[in-house]
Structure formats: C-alpha cells, structure tokens
C-alpha positions in Angstrom: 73.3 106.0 8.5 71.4 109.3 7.9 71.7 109.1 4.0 67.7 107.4 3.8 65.1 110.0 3.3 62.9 110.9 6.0 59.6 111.4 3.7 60.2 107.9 1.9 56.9 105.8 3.1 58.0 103.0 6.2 58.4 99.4 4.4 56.1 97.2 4.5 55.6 94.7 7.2 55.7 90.5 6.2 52.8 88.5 8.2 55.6 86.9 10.3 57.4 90.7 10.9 53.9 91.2 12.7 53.5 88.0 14.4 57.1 88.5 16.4 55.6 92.5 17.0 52.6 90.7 18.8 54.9 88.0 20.5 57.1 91.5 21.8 53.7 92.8 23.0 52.8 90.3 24.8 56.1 89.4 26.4 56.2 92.9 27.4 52.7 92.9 29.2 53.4 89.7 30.9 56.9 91.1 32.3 57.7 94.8 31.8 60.3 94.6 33.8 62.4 91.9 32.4 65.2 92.3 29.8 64.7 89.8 26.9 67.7 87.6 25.3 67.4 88.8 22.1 68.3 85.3 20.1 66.3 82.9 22.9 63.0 85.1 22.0 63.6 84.9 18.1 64.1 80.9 18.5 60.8 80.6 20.5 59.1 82.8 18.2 60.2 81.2 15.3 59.0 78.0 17.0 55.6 79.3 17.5 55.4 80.7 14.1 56.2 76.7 12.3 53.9 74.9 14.9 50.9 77.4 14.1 48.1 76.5 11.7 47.4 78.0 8.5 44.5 79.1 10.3 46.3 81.3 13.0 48.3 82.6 10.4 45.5 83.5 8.3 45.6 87.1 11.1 49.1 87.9 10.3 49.2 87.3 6.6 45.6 89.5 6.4 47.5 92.6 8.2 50.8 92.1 6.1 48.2 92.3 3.2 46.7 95.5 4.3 50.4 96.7 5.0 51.6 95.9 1.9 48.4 98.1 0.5 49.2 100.8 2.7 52.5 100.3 1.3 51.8 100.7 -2.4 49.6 103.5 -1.7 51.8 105.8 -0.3 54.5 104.9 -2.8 52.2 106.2 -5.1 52.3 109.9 -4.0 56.2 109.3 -2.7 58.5 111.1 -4.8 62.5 110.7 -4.4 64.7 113.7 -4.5 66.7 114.4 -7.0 70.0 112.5 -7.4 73.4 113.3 -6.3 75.4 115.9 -8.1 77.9 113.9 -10.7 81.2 112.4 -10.0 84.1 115.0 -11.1 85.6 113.7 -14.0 89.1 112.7 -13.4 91.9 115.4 -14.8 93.9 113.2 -17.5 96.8 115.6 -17.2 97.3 115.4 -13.2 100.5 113.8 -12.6 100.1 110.5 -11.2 100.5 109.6 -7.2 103.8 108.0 -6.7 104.3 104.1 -6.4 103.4 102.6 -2.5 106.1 100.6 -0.6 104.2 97.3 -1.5 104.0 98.4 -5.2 107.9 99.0 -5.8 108.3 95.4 -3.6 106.2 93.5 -5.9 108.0 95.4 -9.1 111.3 94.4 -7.8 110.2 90.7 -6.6 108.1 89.6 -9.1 110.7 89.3 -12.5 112.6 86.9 -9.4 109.4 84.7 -9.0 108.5 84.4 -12.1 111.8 83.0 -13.2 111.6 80.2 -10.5 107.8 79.8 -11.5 107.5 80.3 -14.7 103.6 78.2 -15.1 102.5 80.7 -12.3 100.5 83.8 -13.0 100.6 86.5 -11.2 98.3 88.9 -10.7 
C-alpha cells in the first residue's frame, strides 16, 4: 500500500466521520482498558447518529465544514509528483508465447461443440 504520497494533504473528515471519532473518545475514557467489537460500536454509533437532532449535529457538520476548508486550503499549495515513466511499447516482431494447455483444449474441443450446438456462441 505504500504507492500514496506522503506530502498529499490528509482527506477531509464528513460531520459523521467526526461524530464516531468523539464516540471512540469517549468510549475510551470511560473504559481504557476494554477491547471494543468493532461492528457492535459502529451499530450503536450509527444509532446515536439517526436519533440525534439536527441541532446536535449542527457541532459535527460545523467541524466537517472547517475540515473541508482546511482541506481545500492545503490542496491549494499541494502539488503531485510527476507521473510514472511510460509503458514500454510492445516489440511487434517478438515471437509470440506459445499456446496454454487450456488454449489447445478449447482449439481442439470447440469445432466438436459447435457442431452439436450450432445456435450457441462461444466465446
């Protein structure tokens, strides 16, 4: 996975992406010493996040706002390296690989199934 560039600005953040990083906070201050259930916290999270008011969400969707600022921002300045070197060009006078096991099957088969079958197509 080490292909993504290292200066490229972090993405940003949606207001319920923050919400579940406050819900992790807080779990974690309330027991530090528990392992969490990875699935059970995202359902209770997500049930949180529907039965909250516009209101309470009003927080979340403010700092994914400011996020989303900080985001454009830096994308500004951000500027991605150069791209790969091009593909080598394939050599039209290389001779060609010889046929697979599967390949000389299907040559030898398929005149035989096509007789019996003559409305199917194959491949």
């Amino acid at each position: 996975m080490g292909k993504g560039d290292p200066k490229k600005p972090r993405g940003k953040m949606s207001s319920y992406a923050f919400f579940v990083q406050t819900c992790r906070e807080e779990h974690k201050k309330k027991h530090p010493d528990a392992s969490v259930n990875f699935s059970e916290f995202s359902k209770k999270c997500s049930e949180r996040w529907k039965t909250m008011s516009a209101k309470e969400k009003g927080k979340f969707e403010d700092m994914a706002k400011a996020d989303k600022a900080r985001y454009e921002r830096e994308m500004k300045t951000y500027i991605p390296p150069k791209g790969e070197t091009k593909k080598k060009f394939k050599d039209p006078n290389a001779p060609k690989r010889p046929p697979s096991a599967f390949f000389l099957f299907c040559s030898e088969y398929r005149p035989k199934i096509k007789g019996e079958h003559p409305g199917l197509s194959i491949g």
